[in-house]
XYZ file of C-alpha atoms in Angstrom:
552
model
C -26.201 3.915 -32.532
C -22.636 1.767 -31.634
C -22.429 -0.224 -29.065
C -18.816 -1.221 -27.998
C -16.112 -2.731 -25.389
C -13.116 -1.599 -24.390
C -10.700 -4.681 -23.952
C -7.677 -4.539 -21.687
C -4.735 -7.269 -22.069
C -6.062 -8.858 -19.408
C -9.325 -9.647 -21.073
C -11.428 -7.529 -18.484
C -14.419 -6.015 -20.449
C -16.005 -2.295 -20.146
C -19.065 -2.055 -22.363
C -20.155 1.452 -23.776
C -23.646 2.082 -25.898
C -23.668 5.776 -28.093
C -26.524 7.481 -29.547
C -25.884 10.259 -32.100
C -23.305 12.686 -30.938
C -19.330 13.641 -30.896
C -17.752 11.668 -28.078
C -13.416 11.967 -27.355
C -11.480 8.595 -26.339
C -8.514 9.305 -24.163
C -7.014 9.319 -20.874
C -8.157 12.586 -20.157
C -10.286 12.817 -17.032
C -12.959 15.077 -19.041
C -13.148 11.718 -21.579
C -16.009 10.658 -22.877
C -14.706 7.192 -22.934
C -11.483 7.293 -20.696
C -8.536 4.777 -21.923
C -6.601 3.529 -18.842
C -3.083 3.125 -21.145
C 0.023 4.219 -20.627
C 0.349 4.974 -24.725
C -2.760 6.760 -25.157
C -2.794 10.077 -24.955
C -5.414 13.040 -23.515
C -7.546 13.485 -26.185
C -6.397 10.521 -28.304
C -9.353 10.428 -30.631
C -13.111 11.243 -31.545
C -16.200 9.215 -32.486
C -18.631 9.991 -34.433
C -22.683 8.429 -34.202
C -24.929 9.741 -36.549
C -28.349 7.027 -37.871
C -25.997 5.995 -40.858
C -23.085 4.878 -38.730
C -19.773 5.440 -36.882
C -16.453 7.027 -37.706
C -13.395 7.189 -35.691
C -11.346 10.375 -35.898
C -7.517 10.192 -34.675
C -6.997 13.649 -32.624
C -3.066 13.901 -33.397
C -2.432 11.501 -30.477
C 1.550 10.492 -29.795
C 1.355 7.035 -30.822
C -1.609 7.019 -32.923
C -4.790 5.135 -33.399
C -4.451 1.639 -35.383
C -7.119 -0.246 -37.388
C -5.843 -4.029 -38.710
C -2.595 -3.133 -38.323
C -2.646 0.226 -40.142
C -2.059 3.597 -38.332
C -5.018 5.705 -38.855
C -4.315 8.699 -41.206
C -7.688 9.849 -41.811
C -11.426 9.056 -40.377
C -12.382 5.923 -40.542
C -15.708 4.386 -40.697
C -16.652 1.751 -38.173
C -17.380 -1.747 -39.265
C -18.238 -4.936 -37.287
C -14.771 -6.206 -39.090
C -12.407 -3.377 -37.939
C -10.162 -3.927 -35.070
C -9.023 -1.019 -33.737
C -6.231 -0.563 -31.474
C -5.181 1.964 -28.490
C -1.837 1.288 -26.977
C -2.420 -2.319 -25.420
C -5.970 -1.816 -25.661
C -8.875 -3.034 -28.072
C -12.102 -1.662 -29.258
C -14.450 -4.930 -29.957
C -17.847 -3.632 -32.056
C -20.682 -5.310 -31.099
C -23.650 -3.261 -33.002
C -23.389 -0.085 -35.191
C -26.208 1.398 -36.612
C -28.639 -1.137 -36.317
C -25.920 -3.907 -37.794
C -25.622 -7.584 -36.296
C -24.047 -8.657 -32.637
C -20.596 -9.346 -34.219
C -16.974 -9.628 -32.605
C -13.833 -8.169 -34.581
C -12.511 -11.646 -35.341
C -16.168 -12.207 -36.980
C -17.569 -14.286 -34.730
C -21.359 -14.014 -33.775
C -21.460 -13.323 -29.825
C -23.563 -11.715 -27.368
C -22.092 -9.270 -25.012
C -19.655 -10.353 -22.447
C -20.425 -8.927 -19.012
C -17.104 -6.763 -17.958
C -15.268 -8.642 -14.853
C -14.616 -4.926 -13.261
C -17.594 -3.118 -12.656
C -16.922 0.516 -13.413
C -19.228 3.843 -12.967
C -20.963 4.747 -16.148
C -20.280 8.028 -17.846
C -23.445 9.469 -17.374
C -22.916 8.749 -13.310
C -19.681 10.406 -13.745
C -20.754 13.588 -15.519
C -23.596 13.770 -13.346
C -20.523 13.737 -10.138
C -18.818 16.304 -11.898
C -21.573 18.319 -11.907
C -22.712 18.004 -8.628
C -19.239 18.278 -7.349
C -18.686 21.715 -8.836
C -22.104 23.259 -7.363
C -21.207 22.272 -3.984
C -17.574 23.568 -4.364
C -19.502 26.465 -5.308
C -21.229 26.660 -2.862
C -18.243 25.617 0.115
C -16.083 28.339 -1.127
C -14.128 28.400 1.801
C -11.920 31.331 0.472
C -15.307 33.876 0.434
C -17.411 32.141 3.357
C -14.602 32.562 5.957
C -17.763 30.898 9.008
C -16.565 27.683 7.145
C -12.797 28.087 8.049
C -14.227 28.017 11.831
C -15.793 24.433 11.704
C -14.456 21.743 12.664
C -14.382 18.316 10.060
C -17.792 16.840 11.541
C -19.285 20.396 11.078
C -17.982 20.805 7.876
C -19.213 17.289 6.418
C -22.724 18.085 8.233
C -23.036 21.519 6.432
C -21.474 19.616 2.997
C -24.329 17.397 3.330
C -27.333 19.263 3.898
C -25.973 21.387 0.650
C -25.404 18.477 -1.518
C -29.356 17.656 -0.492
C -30.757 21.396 -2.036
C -28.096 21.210 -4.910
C -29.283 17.284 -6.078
C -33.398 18.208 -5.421
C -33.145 21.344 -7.105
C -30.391 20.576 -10.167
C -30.616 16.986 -10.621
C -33.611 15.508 -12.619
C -32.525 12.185 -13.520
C -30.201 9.970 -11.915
C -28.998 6.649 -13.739
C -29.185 3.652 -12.877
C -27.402 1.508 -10.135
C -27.118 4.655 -7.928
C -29.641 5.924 -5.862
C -29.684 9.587 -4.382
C -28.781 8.593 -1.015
C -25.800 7.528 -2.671
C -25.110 9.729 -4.683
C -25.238 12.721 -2.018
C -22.952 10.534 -0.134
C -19.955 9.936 -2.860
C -20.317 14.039 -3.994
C -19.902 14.752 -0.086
C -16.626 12.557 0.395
C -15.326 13.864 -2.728
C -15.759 17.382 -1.410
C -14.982 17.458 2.251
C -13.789 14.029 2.779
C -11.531 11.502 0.858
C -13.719 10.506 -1.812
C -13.120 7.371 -3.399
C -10.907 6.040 -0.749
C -13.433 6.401 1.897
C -14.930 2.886 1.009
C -12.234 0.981 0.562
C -10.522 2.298 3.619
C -13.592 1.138 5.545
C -13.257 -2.320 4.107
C -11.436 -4.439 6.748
C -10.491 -7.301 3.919
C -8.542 -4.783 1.864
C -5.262 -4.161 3.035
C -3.485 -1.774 0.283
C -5.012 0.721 -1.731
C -3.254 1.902 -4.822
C -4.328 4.752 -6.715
C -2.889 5.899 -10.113
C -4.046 8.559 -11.360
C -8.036 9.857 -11.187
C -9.489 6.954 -13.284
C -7.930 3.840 -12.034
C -7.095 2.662 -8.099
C -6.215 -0.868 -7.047
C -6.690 -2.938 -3.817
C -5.120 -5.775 -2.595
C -7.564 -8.118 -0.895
C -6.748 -11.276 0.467
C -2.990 -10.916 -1.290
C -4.478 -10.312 -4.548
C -4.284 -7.289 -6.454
C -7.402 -5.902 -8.063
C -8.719 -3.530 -10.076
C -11.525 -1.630 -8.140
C -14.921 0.238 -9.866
C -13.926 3.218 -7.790
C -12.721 6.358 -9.282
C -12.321 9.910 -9.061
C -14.192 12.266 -10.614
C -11.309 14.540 -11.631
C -7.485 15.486 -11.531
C -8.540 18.367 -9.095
C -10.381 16.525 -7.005
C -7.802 14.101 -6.070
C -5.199 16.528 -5.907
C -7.889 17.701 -3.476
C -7.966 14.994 -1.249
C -4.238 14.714 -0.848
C -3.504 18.173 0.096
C -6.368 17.179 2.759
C -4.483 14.351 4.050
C -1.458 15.933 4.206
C -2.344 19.285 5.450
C -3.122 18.513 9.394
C 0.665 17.023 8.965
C 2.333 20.310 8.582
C 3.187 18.719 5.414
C 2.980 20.386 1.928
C 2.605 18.908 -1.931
C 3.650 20.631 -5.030
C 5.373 20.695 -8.012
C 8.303 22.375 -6.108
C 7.735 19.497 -3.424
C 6.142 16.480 -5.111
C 6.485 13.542 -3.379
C 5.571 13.137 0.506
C 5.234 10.291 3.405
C 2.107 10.999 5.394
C -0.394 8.989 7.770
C -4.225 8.532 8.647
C -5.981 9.641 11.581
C -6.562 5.385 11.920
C -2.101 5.583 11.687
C -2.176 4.233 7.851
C 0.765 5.129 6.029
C 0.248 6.938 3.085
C 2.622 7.652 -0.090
C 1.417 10.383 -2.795
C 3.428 11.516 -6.171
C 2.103 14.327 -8.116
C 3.270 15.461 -11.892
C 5.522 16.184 -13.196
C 7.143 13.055 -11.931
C 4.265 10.638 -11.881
C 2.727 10.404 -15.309
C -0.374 9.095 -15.060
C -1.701 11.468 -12.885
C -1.829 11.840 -9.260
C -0.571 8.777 -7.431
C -1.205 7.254 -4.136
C -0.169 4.140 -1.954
C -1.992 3.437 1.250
C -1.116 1.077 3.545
C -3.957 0.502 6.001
C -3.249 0.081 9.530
C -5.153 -2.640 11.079
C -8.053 -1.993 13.213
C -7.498 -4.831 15.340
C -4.513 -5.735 16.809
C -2.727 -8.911 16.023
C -1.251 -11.082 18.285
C 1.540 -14.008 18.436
C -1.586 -16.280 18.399
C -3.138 -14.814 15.234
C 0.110 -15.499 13.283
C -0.196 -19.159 14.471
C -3.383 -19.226 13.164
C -2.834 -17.455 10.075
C -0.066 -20.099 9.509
C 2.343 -16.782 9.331
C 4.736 -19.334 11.644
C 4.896 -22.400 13.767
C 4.074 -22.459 17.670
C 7.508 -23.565 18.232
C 9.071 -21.055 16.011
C 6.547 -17.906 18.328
C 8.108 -19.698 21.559
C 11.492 -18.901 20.581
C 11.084 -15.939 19.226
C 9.444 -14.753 22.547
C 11.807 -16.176 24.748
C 14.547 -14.249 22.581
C 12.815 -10.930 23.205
C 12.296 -12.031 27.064
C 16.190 -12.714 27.488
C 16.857 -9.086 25.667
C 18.595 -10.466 22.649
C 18.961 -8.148 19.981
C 16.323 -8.890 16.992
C 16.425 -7.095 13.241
C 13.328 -8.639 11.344
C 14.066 -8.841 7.124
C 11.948 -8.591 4.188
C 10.264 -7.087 1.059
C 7.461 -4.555 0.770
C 4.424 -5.358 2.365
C 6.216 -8.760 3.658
C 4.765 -7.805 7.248
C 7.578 -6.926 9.100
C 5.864 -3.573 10.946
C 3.184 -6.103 12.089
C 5.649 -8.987 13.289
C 7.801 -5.885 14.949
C 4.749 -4.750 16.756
C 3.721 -8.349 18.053
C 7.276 -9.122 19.500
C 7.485 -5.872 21.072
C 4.538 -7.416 23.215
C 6.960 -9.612 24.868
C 9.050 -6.784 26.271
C 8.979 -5.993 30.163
C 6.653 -3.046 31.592
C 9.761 -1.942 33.887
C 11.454 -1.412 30.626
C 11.481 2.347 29.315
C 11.334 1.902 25.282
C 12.003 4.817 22.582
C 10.395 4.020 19.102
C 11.638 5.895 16.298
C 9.498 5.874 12.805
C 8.932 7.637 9.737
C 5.621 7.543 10.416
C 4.346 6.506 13.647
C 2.933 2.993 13.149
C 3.411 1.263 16.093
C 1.374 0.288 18.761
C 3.372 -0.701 22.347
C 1.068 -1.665 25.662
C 3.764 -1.104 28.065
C 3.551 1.902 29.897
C 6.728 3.607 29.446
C 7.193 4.362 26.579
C 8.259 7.503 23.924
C 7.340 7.613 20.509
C 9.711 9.574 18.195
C 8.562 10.914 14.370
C 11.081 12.045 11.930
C 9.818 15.075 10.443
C 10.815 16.241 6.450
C 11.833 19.584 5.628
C 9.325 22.925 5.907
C 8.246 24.692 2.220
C 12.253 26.959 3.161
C 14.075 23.167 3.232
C 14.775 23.335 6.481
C 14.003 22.093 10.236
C 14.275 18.699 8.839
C 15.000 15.805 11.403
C 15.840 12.129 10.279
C 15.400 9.496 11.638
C 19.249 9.373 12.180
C 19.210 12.540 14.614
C 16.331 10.665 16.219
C 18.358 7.739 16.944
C 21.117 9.603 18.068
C 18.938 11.386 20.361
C 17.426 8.587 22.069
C 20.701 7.557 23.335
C 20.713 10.310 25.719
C 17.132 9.566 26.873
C 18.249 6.748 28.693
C 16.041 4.210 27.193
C 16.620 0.164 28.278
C 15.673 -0.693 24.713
C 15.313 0.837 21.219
C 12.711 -0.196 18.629
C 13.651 1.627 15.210
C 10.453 0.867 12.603
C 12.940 0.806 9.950
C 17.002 1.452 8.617
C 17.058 2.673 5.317
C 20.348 4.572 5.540
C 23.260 6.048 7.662
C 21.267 5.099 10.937
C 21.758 1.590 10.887
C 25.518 2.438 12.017
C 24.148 4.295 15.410
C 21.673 1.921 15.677
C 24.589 -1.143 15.531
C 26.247 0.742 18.459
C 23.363 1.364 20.564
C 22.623 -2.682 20.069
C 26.619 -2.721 21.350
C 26.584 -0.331 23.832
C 23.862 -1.809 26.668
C 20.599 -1.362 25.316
C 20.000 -4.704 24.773
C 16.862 -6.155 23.434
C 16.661 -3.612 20.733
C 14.598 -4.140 17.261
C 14.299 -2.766 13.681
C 13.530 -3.981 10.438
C 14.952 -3.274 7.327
C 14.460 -4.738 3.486
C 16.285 -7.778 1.830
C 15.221 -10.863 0.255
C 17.089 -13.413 2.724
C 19.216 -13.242 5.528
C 22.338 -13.047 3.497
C 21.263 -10.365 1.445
C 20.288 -8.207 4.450
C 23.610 -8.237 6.314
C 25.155 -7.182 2.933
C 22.796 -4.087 2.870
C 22.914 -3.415 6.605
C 27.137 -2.887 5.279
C 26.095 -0.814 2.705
C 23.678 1.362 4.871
C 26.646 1.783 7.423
C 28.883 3.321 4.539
C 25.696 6.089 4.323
C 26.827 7.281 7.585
C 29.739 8.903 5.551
C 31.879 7.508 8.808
C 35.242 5.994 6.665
C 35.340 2.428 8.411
C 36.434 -0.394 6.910
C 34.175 -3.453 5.594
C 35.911 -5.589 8.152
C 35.328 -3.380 10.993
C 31.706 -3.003 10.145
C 31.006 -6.731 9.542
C 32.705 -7.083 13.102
C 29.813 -4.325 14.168
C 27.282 -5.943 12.571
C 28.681 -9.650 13.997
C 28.546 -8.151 17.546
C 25.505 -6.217 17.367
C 22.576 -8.487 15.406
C 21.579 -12.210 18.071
C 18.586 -12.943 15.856
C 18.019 -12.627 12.077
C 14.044 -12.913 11.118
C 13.001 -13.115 7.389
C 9.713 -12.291 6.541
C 8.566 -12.901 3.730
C 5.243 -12.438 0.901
C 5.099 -15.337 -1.198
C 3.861 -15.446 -4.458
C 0.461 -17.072 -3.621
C -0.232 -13.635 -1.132
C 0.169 -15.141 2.061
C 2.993 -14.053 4.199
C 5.055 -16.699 6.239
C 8.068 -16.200 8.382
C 10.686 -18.119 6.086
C 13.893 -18.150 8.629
C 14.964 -17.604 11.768
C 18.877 -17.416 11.977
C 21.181 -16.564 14.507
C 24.315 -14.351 13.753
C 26.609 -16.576 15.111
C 30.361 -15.059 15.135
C 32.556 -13.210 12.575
C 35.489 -15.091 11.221
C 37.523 -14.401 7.995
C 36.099 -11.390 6.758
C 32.614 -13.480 6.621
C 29.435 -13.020 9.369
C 28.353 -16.561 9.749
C 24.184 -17.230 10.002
C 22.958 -20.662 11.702
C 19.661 -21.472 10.466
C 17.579 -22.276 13.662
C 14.040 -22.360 11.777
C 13.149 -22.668 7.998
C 9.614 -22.543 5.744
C 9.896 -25.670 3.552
C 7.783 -25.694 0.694
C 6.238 -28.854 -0.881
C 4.337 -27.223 -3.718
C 0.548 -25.706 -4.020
C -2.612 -27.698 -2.303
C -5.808 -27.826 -4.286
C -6.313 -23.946 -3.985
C -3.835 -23.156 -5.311
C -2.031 -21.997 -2.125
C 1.197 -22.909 -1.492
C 2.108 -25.632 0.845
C 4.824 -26.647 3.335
C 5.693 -26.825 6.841
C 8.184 -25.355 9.153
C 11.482 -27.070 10.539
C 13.637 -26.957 12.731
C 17.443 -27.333 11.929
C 18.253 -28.786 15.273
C 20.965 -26.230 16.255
C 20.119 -24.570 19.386
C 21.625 -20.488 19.701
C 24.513 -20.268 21.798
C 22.779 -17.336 24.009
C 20.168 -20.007 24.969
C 22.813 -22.399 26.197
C 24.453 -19.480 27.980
C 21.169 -18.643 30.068
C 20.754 -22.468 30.841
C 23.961 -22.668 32.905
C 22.840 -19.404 34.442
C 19.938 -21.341 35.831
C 17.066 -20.230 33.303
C 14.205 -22.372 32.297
C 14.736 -22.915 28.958
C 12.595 -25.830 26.680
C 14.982 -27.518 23.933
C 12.296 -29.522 23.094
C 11.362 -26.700 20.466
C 14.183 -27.743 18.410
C 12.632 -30.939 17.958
C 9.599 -31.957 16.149
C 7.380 -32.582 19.118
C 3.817 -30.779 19.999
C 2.985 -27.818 19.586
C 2.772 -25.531 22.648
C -0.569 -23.857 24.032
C -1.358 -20.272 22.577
C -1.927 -19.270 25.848
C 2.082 -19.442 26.405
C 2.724 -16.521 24.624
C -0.313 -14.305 25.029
């Protein structure tokens, strides 16, 4: 008998316990013990348990198996003393054949519980198995009444066959599973989307990450963290994306591997197949929120100040031109969606996406979707022909979910060319850095302009300059609001109206800070006061906040 953990360099724990037998360490998905490292390889090596003891056989793995410092050139035999070494991770003995409770570095220890829960391998094989009767038995090549059902059909006929196959194959079941939920994960895995289905379900997680069959990640409350969900195989999850990306018209292969997809709910979804992803099958959700958010919630939230949400709404009111700045998963699609609130139902609005995210309550509106190329490369539409297109759809204002690339320069001259009130998003660190890559994305328009006549674009175009930001503590806080003030000597000036000033980390850890204002009040404001509209300078002042109820 061993007993053993798998260490990772961040300390978290797995604990295994062999009888007698032949068991492979590797990253293979058929592993008896699976190694989540990028230098280990398939099949990277092979215990042995027999009453006397363990040894440790290296399988010809790339970069090899290491006991105290020593490659491994031949088996070894397992001590309590031997620390052995796969890529970043460690194999800590803590029993072998009957020997004492003992840690590599010698120390007497009991067993440290793992901090990440993960699924036994007897509760995997046992999924494997199950998993390949009922594909057996769904063949939907040879039972061609299947291709006729619809999904709830499908999942219904799934489950009553998972029930025969587990009464009548399965005799034991381990422990911390029961058969109700057991029959539950083998139907996702089959007709559903597996592993994901219970994270996706669970409103606190707002990214799931999944690399490869064995390991997927969630971020939860701005944290990123390793969940005990996995997949029971390379197939199966190779499965489950040609299942989300199949009602899409949308294909994955190796002639084709990498596509953009969505949800039924409208989360965006990312997948990477081999050859170019390494580890495996890869993919990113970002899940759309159930419930929508509102100028209020980011008050709340502490996302920005009530004085900071009065402006902002009074700039989308007065049809001021707004591109909203920041990182990945800064929350500039949500911030997007809550100003677009503030535009007018007698406005007719065009929204243009990669994948159709957003979520407008007026009633005239058109949603556009770019669309990639077909399996032949063609019939592909980008989002640039979209935004072309929706100038001739005469639309009072345009609201592009984000410029990557040569669209930001037809975007610029719709802003300058009457449709007013328009919004996008786009990434950059700060202000600064964005109006340098908003140049940059011009030039991708292959249109030969010079930098001074696009900074004079860009100058004329952009009122309002947002930047969103994640920081590192994972809350996300609207860090500027700057108006793009004029263009003079080959520079775009930005006046800081609004700023996040941080005063260091409360007793959480969290950070701290509050918001300011600058005290310099946008031009276009002053321009609509001497046209005779209401508008409250005191938010430019530190004075009290304003009710929610002013901008719901």
């Amino acid at each position: 008998m061993i007993k053993f953990e798998i260490v990772d360099k961040h300390e978290n724990r797995t604990l295994f316990e062999f009888g007698p037998g032949s068991y492979v360490l590797g990253k293979g998905d058929k592993s008896d013990v699976i190694l989540n490292d990028n230098h280990v390889s398939r099949n990277h090596a092979r215990l042995d348990v027999s009453s006397l003891g363990a040894t440790l056989t290296d399988l010809g793995s790339t970069n090899g198996t290491w006991c105290n410092g020593e490659r491994i050139s031949a088996t070894l035999n397992i001590s309590p003393t031997s620390v052995i070494n796969f890529g970043e991770l460690k194999l800590v003995v803590l029993a072998v054949a009957g020997g004492t409770m003992q840690s590599l570095d010698g120390v007497d220890r009991r067993p440290v519980k793992s901090t990440v829960r993960q699924e036994s391998e007897a509760l995997v094989t046992l999924k494997r198995r199950v998993h390949s009767l009922i594909l057996d038995y769904l063949d939907l090549r040879k039972r061609a009444n299947l291709q006729e059902m619809d999904a709830a059909e499908l999942r219904e006929e799934a489950e009553k066959a998972t029930r025969d196959i587990i009464r009548d194959h399965v005799d034991f079941i381990p422990d911390g599973i029961s058969r109700t939920e057991l029959q539950r994960q083998v139907v996702a895995e089959a007709v559903g989307l597996g592993a994901l289905e219970p994270l996706l379900s669970d409103d606190s997680i707002t990214e799931v990450m999944v690399n490869g069959p064995d390991q997927i990640y969630v971020e939860k409350d701005g944290k990123i963290v390793l969940s005990e969900h996995r997949f029971t195989s390379t197939q199966s999850l190779l499965a489950i994306i040609d299942r989300i990306v199949a009602p899409l018209g949308r294909r994955i292969d190796e002639s084709s591997p990498m596509v953009d997809a969505r949800l039924l709910d409208g989360s965006r979804v990312n997948a990477i197949i081999p050859p170019l992803a390494l580890n495996g099958p890869t993919i990113t959700i970002r899940k759309f929120a159930k419930k929508n958010l509102y100028m209020s919630d980011l008050v709340r939230y502490g996302s920005i100040s009530p004085q900071m949400a009065m402006f902002l709404k009074r700039t989308v009111e007065l049809k001021k031109n707004i591109v909203i700045s920041g990182g990945t998963g800064s929350g500039k699609t949500t911030l997007l969606n809550i100003l677009s609130n503030f535009i007018g139902e007698d406005d007719r609005i065009v929204t243009i996406e990669d994948a159709a995210e957003l979520k407008l309550n007026q009633p005239h509106v058109v949603s556009l979707e770019s669309r990639p190329a077909n399996a032949e490369g063609k019939g592909r539409v980008a989002i640039r022909d979209l935004v072309i297109n929706a100038l001739r759809m005469r639309p009072d204002r345009i609201v592009v979910g984000e410029c990557r690339g040569g669209e930001a320069l037809d975007m610029l001259q719709a802003m300058n060319t009457g449709h007013d009130g328009s919004l996008t998003t786009g990434h950059a660190n700060s202000p600064s850095d964005f109006l340098g890559r908003l140049e940059v994305m011009v030039m991708m328009a292959g249109v030969d302009l010079p930098s001074r006549a696009i900074r004079e674009q860009i100058a004329s175009a952009v009122d309002i300059l947002v930047q969103q930001s994640r920081l590192a503590d994972g809350t996300r806080k609207i860090t500027h609001i700057m108006e793009v003030s004029e263009f003079d000597g080959d520079k775009i000036h930005l006046e800081p109206i609004f700023e996040f000033v941080r005063k260091g980390y409360d007793a959480k850890g969290r950070i701290s800070g509050e918001y300011v204002a600058s005290g310099y009040i946008p031009r276009f404001l002053l321009e609509a006061k001497e046209q005779g509209v209401d508008v409250d300078f005191s938010l430019f002042n530190t004075g009290p906040e304003k009710s929610e109820a002013q901008w719901n």
